[in-house]
Amino acid sequence: PEVTVGPSKCALTGIDLETAGIAREVKFATPLEVLRSASLFDGMGMHAHALTVLRVGFQQHNDDILARVLARRSWMSGRFNDVLTLFAQPDLGIRGTNSEILVYRALALLGQGKNDEVKTIIDAFAKREGDFRAAAWGPVLQSLVADPQPTPADRLTIIEKALTEATNDPVLL
């Protein structure tokens, strides 16, 4: 009999094949197991299932890498409210919530017109010396909430400078 990987992987991870919701509780042993499971779902084009695995794994392990991947993937999937809900109380201190998570939170807040909350993230980034992502994104975010708005040419210059700080940032690219 032919066995397909998708249904088997769903059974192993407790994810409903049809809805990508949680079908039953499954405990992931390690954050690496979470990332491997999410990667397998991605490889099969089952991206909603991968997001569910990442969310469950993050809730179980509260791991920084899982948090960053979950924030990035949620934002890139258009799940802006998930970013705001999952990271509702960020620590804006110098060694607080990872700057990558704050970037996706800021972008989600921009979409809701919550510029004052974005400005608090910009202020936090200004205090994070040596943090390449904060150095890159602070000016970019500032250009997005500035009043008056910079010209398109000026904004392009800001983004180009940011790319020298964070050369592989998937959103800046």
mmCIF file of C-alpha atoms in Angstrom:
data_model
loop_
_atom_site.group_PDB
_atom_site.id
_atom_site.type_symbol
_atom_site.label_atom_id
_atom_site.label_comp_id
_atom_site.label_asym_id
_atom_site.label_seq_id
_atom_site.Cartn_x
_atom_site.Cartn_y
_atom_site.Cartn_z
ATOM 1 C CA PRO A 1 0.000 0.000 0.000
ATOM 2 C CA GLU A 2 1.132 3.511 -0.854
ATOM 3 C CA VAL A 3 1.818 5.800 2.116
ATOM 4 C CA THR A 4 1.999 9.537 1.515
ATOM 5 C CA VAL A 5 4.253 11.651 3.666
ATOM 6 C CA GLY A 6 1.807 14.521 4.313
ATOM 7 C CA PRO A 7 -0.814 12.508 6.220
ATOM 8 C CA SER A 8 1.896 10.560 8.052
ATOM 9 C CA LYS A 9 3.691 13.743 9.115
ATOM 10 C CA CYS A 10 0.389 15.264 10.217
ATOM 11 C CA ALA A 11 -0.312 12.205 12.365
ATOM 12 C CA LEU A 12 3.146 12.400 13.957
ATOM 13 C CA THR A 13 2.894 16.121 14.716
ATOM 14 C CA GLY A 14 -0.755 16.240 15.773
ATOM 15 C CA ILE A 15 -1.693 18.617 12.949
ATOM 16 C CA ASP A 16 -4.975 18.228 11.082
ATOM 17 C CA LEU A 17 -4.279 17.474 7.416
ATOM 18 C CA GLU A 18 -7.223 19.494 6.077
ATOM 19 C CA THR A 19 -7.251 22.576 8.319
ATOM 20 C CA ALA A 20 -3.636 22.790 9.547
ATOM 21 C CA GLY A 21 -5.118 23.167 13.019
ATOM 22 C CA ILE A 22 -4.157 21.215 16.092
ATOM 23 C CA ALA A 23 -5.756 17.762 16.016
ATOM 24 C CA ARG A 24 -4.153 16.451 19.185
ATOM 25 C CA GLU A 25 -1.462 17.450 21.622
ATOM 26 C CA VAL A 26 2.066 16.454 20.678
ATOM 27 C CA LYS A 27 5.172 17.297 22.668
ATOM 28 C CA PHE A 28 8.199 18.181 20.571
ATOM 29 C CA ALA A 29 11.355 16.924 22.293
ATOM 30 C CA THR A 30 13.589 19.796 21.189
ATOM 31 C CA PRO A 31 13.464 23.030 19.210
ATOM 32 C CA LEU A 32 15.491 21.261 16.513
ATOM 33 C CA GLU A 33 12.702 18.690 16.140
ATOM 34 C CA VAL A 34 10.269 21.580 15.644
ATOM 35 C CA LEU A 35 12.440 23.124 12.931
ATOM 36 C CA ARG A 36 12.863 19.778 11.176
ATOM 37 C CA SER A 37 9.121 19.113 11.212
ATOM 38 C CA ALA A 38 8.342 22.603 9.914
ATOM 39 C CA SER A 39 10.963 22.165 7.190
ATOM 40 C CA LEU A 40 9.398 18.874 6.072
ATOM 41 C CA PHE A 41 5.985 20.520 5.797
ATOM 42 C CA ASP A 42 7.534 23.402 3.839
ATOM 43 C CA GLY A 43 9.171 20.934 1.481
ATOM 44 C CA MET A 44 5.734 19.535 0.697
ATOM 45 C CA GLY A 45 4.257 23.005 0.161
ATOM 46 C CA MET A 46 2.225 22.705 3.377
ATOM 47 C CA HIS A 47 3.170 26.129 4.731
ATOM 48 C CA ALA A 48 0.169 26.596 7.030
ATOM 49 C CA HIS A 49 1.047 23.278 8.674
ATOM 50 C CA ALA A 50 4.649 24.445 9.111
ATOM 51 C CA LEU A 51 3.418 27.626 10.821
ATOM 52 C CA THR A 52 1.274 25.591 13.201
ATOM 53 C CA VAL A 53 4.250 23.404 14.088
ATOM 54 C CA LEU A 54 6.390 26.506 14.702
ATOM 55 C CA ARG A 55 3.705 28.091 16.894
ATOM 56 C CA VAL A 56 3.198 24.944 18.983
ATOM 57 C CA GLY A 57 6.937 24.383 19.256
ATOM 58 C CA PHE A 58 7.533 27.970 20.344
ATOM 59 C CA GLN A 59 4.819 27.690 22.981
ATOM 60 C CA GLN A 60 6.426 24.505 24.294
ATOM 61 C CA HIS A 61 10.063 25.615 24.271
ATOM 62 C CA ASN A 62 10.089 29.445 24.272
ATOM 63 C CA ASP A 63 13.251 29.207 22.174
ATOM 64 C CA ASP A 64 14.786 32.363 20.650
ATOM 65 C CA ILE A 65 15.434 30.788 17.247
ATOM 66 C CA LEU A 66 11.891 29.414 17.067
ATOM 67 C CA ALA A 67 10.567 32.853 18.080
ATOM 68 C CA ARG A 68 12.505 34.589 15.310
ATOM 69 C CA VAL A 69 11.510 32.048 12.649
ATOM 70 C CA LEU A 70 7.877 32.172 13.774
ATOM 71 C CA ALA A 71 7.778 35.991 13.712
ATOM 72 C CA ARG A 72 9.377 36.106 10.244
ATOM 73 C CA ARG A 73 7.216 33.368 8.759
ATOM 74 C CA SER A 74 4.008 34.745 10.288
ATOM 75 C CA TRP A 75 4.677 38.226 8.925
ATOM 76 C CA MET A 76 5.711 36.927 5.501
ATOM 77 C CA SER A 77 2.506 34.861 5.381
ATOM 78 C CA GLY A 78 0.399 37.954 5.999
ATOM 79 C CA ARG A 79 -0.503 36.832 9.525
ATOM 80 C CA PHE A 80 0.208 40.237 11.055
ATOM 81 C CA ASN A 81 -2.167 39.809 13.988
ATOM 82 C CA ASP A 82 -0.347 36.599 14.920
ATOM 83 C CA VAL A 83 2.902 38.565 15.178
ATOM 84 C CA LEU A 84 1.226 41.125 17.436
ATOM 85 C CA THR A 85 -0.489 38.486 19.579
ATOM 86 C CA LEU A 86 2.475 36.129 19.952
ATOM 87 C CA PHE A 87 4.823 38.981 20.874
ATOM 88 C CA ALA A 88 2.334 41.265 22.604
ATOM 89 C CA GLN A 89 4.610 42.393 25.448
ATOM 90 C CA PRO A 90 8.093 42.787 23.974
ATOM 91 C CA ASP A 91 10.999 43.779 26.176
ATOM 92 C CA LEU A 92 12.392 46.915 24.533
ATOM 93 C CA GLY A 93 15.487 46.969 26.721
ATOM 94 C CA ILE A 94 18.960 46.779 25.237
ATOM 95 C CA ARG A 95 19.137 43.020 25.758
ATOM 96 C CA GLY A 96 15.401 42.472 25.500
ATOM 97 C CA THR A 97 13.307 40.926 22.761
ATOM 98 C CA ASN A 98 15.375 40.032 19.705
ATOM 99 C CA SER A 99 15.550 42.882 17.183
ATOM 100 C CA GLU A 100 14.358 40.639 14.360
ATOM 101 C CA ILE A 101 11.109 40.014 16.232
ATOM 102 C CA LEU A 102 10.760 43.742 16.909
ATOM 103 C CA VAL A 103 11.181 44.467 13.188
ATOM 104 C CA TYR A 104 8.253 42.210 12.299
ATOM 105 C CA ARG A 105 6.215 43.623 15.166
ATOM 106 C CA ALA A 106 6.923 47.156 13.906
ATOM 107 C CA LEU A 107 5.939 46.232 10.352
ATOM 108 C CA ALA A 108 2.688 44.678 11.614
ATOM 109 C CA LEU A 109 1.989 47.810 13.694
ATOM 110 C CA LEU A 110 2.621 50.018 10.649
ATOM 111 C CA GLY A 111 -0.090 48.106 8.818
ATOM 112 C CA GLN A 112 -2.503 49.052 11.581
ATOM 113 C CA GLY A 113 -1.452 52.699 11.602
ATOM 114 C CA LYS A 114 0.010 52.426 15.118
ATOM 115 C CA ASN A 115 2.933 54.737 14.434
ATOM 116 C CA ASP A 116 3.395 55.720 18.089
ATOM 117 C CA GLU A 117 4.102 52.095 19.005
ATOM 118 C CA VAL A 118 6.496 51.852 16.054
ATOM 119 C CA LYS A 119 8.312 54.925 17.390
ATOM 120 C CA THR A 120 8.931 53.150 20.714
ATOM 121 C CA ILE A 121 10.645 50.352 18.788
ATOM 122 C CA ILE A 122 12.692 52.908 16.834
ATOM 123 C CA ASP A 123 13.760 54.490 20.141
ATOM 124 C CA ALA A 124 14.733 51.063 21.486
ATOM 125 C CA PHE A 125 16.781 50.361 18.349
ATOM 126 C CA ALA A 126 18.710 53.611 18.822
ATOM 127 C CA LYS A 127 20.010 52.261 22.153
ATOM 128 C CA ARG A 128 21.125 48.882 20.794
ATOM 129 C CA GLU A 129 24.727 49.612 19.878
ATOM 130 C CA GLY A 130 26.404 46.860 17.896
ATOM 131 C CA ASP A 131 23.097 45.309 16.815
ATOM 132 C CA PHE A 132 23.255 45.247 13.010
ATOM 133 C CA ARG A 133 19.520 44.687 12.585
ATOM 134 C CA ALA A 134 18.597 47.583 14.888
ATOM 135 C CA ALA A 135 21.113 49.825 13.086
ATOM 136 C CA ALA A 136 19.665 48.869 9.701
ATOM 137 C CA TRP A 137 15.975 48.991 10.530
ATOM 138 C CA GLY A 138 15.849 52.021 12.854
ATOM 139 C CA PRO A 139 16.293 54.552 10.031
ATOM 140 C CA VAL A 140 14.071 52.569 7.647
ATOM 141 C CA LEU A 141 11.234 52.487 10.174
ATOM 142 C CA GLN A 142 11.797 56.165 10.962
ATOM 143 C CA SER A 143 11.384 56.973 7.264
ATOM 144 C CA LEU A 144 8.059 55.117 7.267
ATOM 145 C CA VAL A 145 6.591 57.061 10.207
ATOM 146 C CA ALA A 146 8.177 60.450 9.433
ATOM 147 C CA ASP A 147 5.960 63.456 8.936
ATOM 148 C CA PRO A 148 6.537 64.746 6.347
ATOM 149 C CA GLN A 149 7.470 61.595 4.471
ATOM 150 C CA PRO A 150 10.868 61.521 2.756
ATOM 151 C CA THR A 151 10.990 61.628 -1.005
ATOM 152 C CA PRO A 152 11.151 58.254 -2.762
ATOM 153 C CA ALA A 153 14.782 58.974 -3.670
ATOM 154 C CA ASP A 154 15.652 59.732 -0.037
ATOM 155 C CA ARG A 155 13.867 56.601 1.166
ATOM 156 C CA LEU A 156 15.770 54.523 -1.396
ATOM 157 C CA THR A 157 19.034 55.958 -0.061
ATOM 158 C CA ILE A 158 17.984 55.004 3.488
ATOM 159 C CA ILE A 159 17.163 51.448 2.398
ATOM 160 C CA GLU A 160 20.411 51.100 0.453
ATOM 161 C CA LYS A 161 22.351 52.179 3.559
ATOM 162 C CA ALA A 162 20.350 49.682 5.633
ATOM 163 C CA LEU A 163 21.378 46.922 3.243
ATOM 164 C CA THR A 164 25.013 47.647 4.049
ATOM 165 C CA GLU A 165 24.196 47.010 7.731
ATOM 166 C CA ALA A 166 22.038 43.912 7.198
ATOM 167 C CA THR A 167 23.154 42.482 3.877
ATOM 168 C CA ASN A 168 21.047 39.328 4.007
ATOM 169 C CA ASP A 169 17.884 40.632 5.624
ATOM 170 C CA PRO A 170 15.043 38.916 3.730
ATOM 171 C CA VAL A 171 12.633 41.840 3.996
ATOM 172 C CA LEU A 172 15.072 44.606 3.057
ATOM 173 C CA LEU A 173 16.103 42.644 -0.017
#
